[in-house]
């Protein structure tokens, strides 16, 4: 799920738009670890989903005791990756988390399966958040029109990608 050279369009921050192959690009500034891509399921397999994190700093960052949470409406959050333990993401590296229904790999990439709370990510609207200890939101990616968009970057969510598509951020 690493960034593909085919997808080299860089959009202004807070200005989501479609890229090649139905991917939607969004951008964020500030967080050392960002959600670089969220893959939504497709009609053939609604659980072919993943969340990819990226360390955009020049040093290894520990995400021990952080978690990933999902909300379809921006109001009620469900922890889909329990407290992450002993994970250090090296500088410029990615870390992949998968819907547990697809196992430990997708597209030849190995990842960490989510917990039993990970149900299908809503393809119409939703928000995925990377949270630190105490549930403070470190970074989030939202799509569609959830009832509460405050966790979406800049208070505005990206356009929902087509079924089986993904929201992808450029790795700056």
XYZ file of C-alpha atoms in Angstrom:
172
model
C 0.000 0.000 0.000
C 3.038 2.258 -0.184
C 2.714 5.350 -2.302
C 2.712 4.541 -5.999
C 4.496 6.811 -8.495
C 1.349 6.697 -10.642
C -0.372 8.844 -8.025
C 1.844 11.900 -8.076
C -0.772 14.653 -8.091
C -0.265 16.909 -5.081
C -3.405 18.776 -4.130
C -3.486 21.866 -1.901
C -4.164 20.990 1.732
C -7.858 20.687 2.651
C -8.765 20.439 -1.044
C -9.726 16.810 -1.681
C -10.114 15.553 -5.236
C -10.004 12.418 -7.344
C -6.728 10.961 -8.534
C -6.032 8.049 -10.870
C -7.874 4.753 -10.360
C -10.590 6.321 -8.221
C -8.279 7.245 -5.362
C -9.011 10.452 -3.525
C -6.076 12.530 -2.318
C -6.157 14.588 0.861
C -3.386 16.284 2.829
C -2.490 17.277 6.384
C 0.232 19.204 8.161
C 1.507 18.903 11.709
C 1.265 15.307 12.924
C 4.505 13.267 12.938
C 2.572 10.083 12.139
C -0.266 10.445 9.638
C -2.902 8.203 8.175
C -1.497 7.913 4.670
C -4.203 5.732 3.142
C -7.608 4.277 3.974
C -8.840 1.505 1.667
C -12.593 0.903 1.675
C -14.165 -2.428 0.760
C -15.743 -3.207 -2.590
C -18.932 -4.944 -3.685
C -17.077 -8.259 -4.100
C -15.453 -8.068 -0.668
C -16.736 -5.398 1.702
C -13.988 -6.276 4.170
C -10.993 -5.743 1.840
C -10.058 -2.730 3.949
C -6.874 -1.348 5.422
C -5.445 1.706 7.138
C -1.849 2.672 6.480
C 0.206 4.949 8.724
C 3.289 6.897 7.653
C 6.115 8.403 9.720
C 6.934 11.670 7.988
C 9.715 12.686 10.373
C 13.475 12.110 10.303
C 13.388 9.938 13.439
C 11.770 6.733 14.715
C 8.455 7.426 16.457
C 6.887 5.143 19.073
C 3.126 4.711 18.785
C 2.904 2.450 21.836
C -0.493 2.826 23.567
C -2.023 4.617 20.556
C -5.061 3.187 18.767
C -7.123 3.499 15.611
C -10.816 4.333 15.900
C -13.659 4.587 13.407
C -16.869 6.605 13.397
C -19.564 6.468 10.712
C -21.143 9.693 11.958
C -18.315 11.578 13.704
C -20.166 11.294 17.013
C -19.705 7.714 18.264
C -16.233 6.140 18.065
C -15.320 2.433 17.966
C -11.764 1.327 18.656
C -10.787 -0.916 15.711
C -7.115 -1.381 16.581
C -6.632 -1.904 20.325
C -3.905 -0.129 22.191
C -0.876 -0.614 19.987
C 1.967 -2.146 21.968
C 5.673 -1.884 21.277
C 5.411 -0.385 17.794
C 8.110 1.940 16.548
C 7.760 3.327 13.042
C 11.150 4.224 11.524
C 11.630 7.510 9.698
C 9.979 7.511 6.279
C 8.311 4.128 6.891
C 4.765 2.796 6.713
C 2.771 0.574 9.091
C -0.275 -1.329 7.794
C -3.439 -2.335 9.706
C -6.045 -4.660 8.185
C -9.677 -5.579 8.612
C -9.303 -8.912 10.483
C -11.657 -10.623 8.022
C -8.933 -10.528 5.349
C -6.159 -11.968 7.505
C -2.613 -10.655 7.733
C -1.893 -9.493 4.184
C -3.487 -7.618 1.314
C -2.024 -7.176 -2.139
C 1.184 -8.894 -1.058
C 1.709 -6.484 1.856
C 1.788 -7.853 5.405
C -0.031 -6.034 8.162
C -1.523 -6.218 11.632
C -5.153 -7.409 11.792
C -7.632 -5.212 13.647
C -9.800 -6.403 16.498
C -13.310 -7.869 16.484
C -14.815 -4.348 16.629
C -13.603 -3.662 13.078
C -16.738 -4.001 11.009
C -17.074 -2.759 7.462
C -16.015 0.863 7.020
C -18.952 2.802 5.622
C -18.290 3.600 1.958
C -20.662 6.573 2.009
C -19.240 8.483 4.969
C -16.979 7.959 7.949
C -13.893 9.064 9.838
C -10.822 7.062 10.850
C -8.721 8.549 13.655
C -5.243 7.761 14.957
C -5.460 8.450 18.681
C -2.776 8.827 21.307
C -2.997 7.845 24.978
C -6.124 9.397 26.467
C -7.906 9.175 23.083
C -6.657 12.542 21.808
C -6.815 12.603 18.016
C -3.318 12.725 16.493
C -4.574 12.555 12.902
C -7.818 11.704 11.130
C -9.203 11.155 7.662
C -12.893 11.611 6.912
C -15.001 11.064 3.809
C -18.548 11.738 2.700
C -20.975 13.610 4.941
C -20.866 12.351 8.534
C -23.212 14.181 10.930
C -20.244 15.728 12.780
C -17.339 16.802 10.559
C -15.210 18.387 13.313
C -12.734 15.454 13.181
C -12.374 15.868 9.421
C -9.358 17.857 8.347
C -10.265 21.537 8.372
C -13.854 20.580 9.325
C -14.505 19.343 5.788
C -14.427 15.705 4.713
C -13.023 14.391 1.444
C -15.314 13.107 -1.274
C -16.128 9.437 -0.658
C -14.130 7.219 -3.020
C -15.855 4.695 -5.278
C -16.408 1.153 -3.935
C -13.035 -0.525 -3.495
C -11.288 2.840 -3.768
C -9.085 4.510 -1.215
C -8.330 7.862 0.307
C -4.616 8.464 -0.064
C -2.371 11.230 1.189
C 0.887 12.077 -0.445
C 3.892 11.149 1.694
C 5.654 14.473 2.246
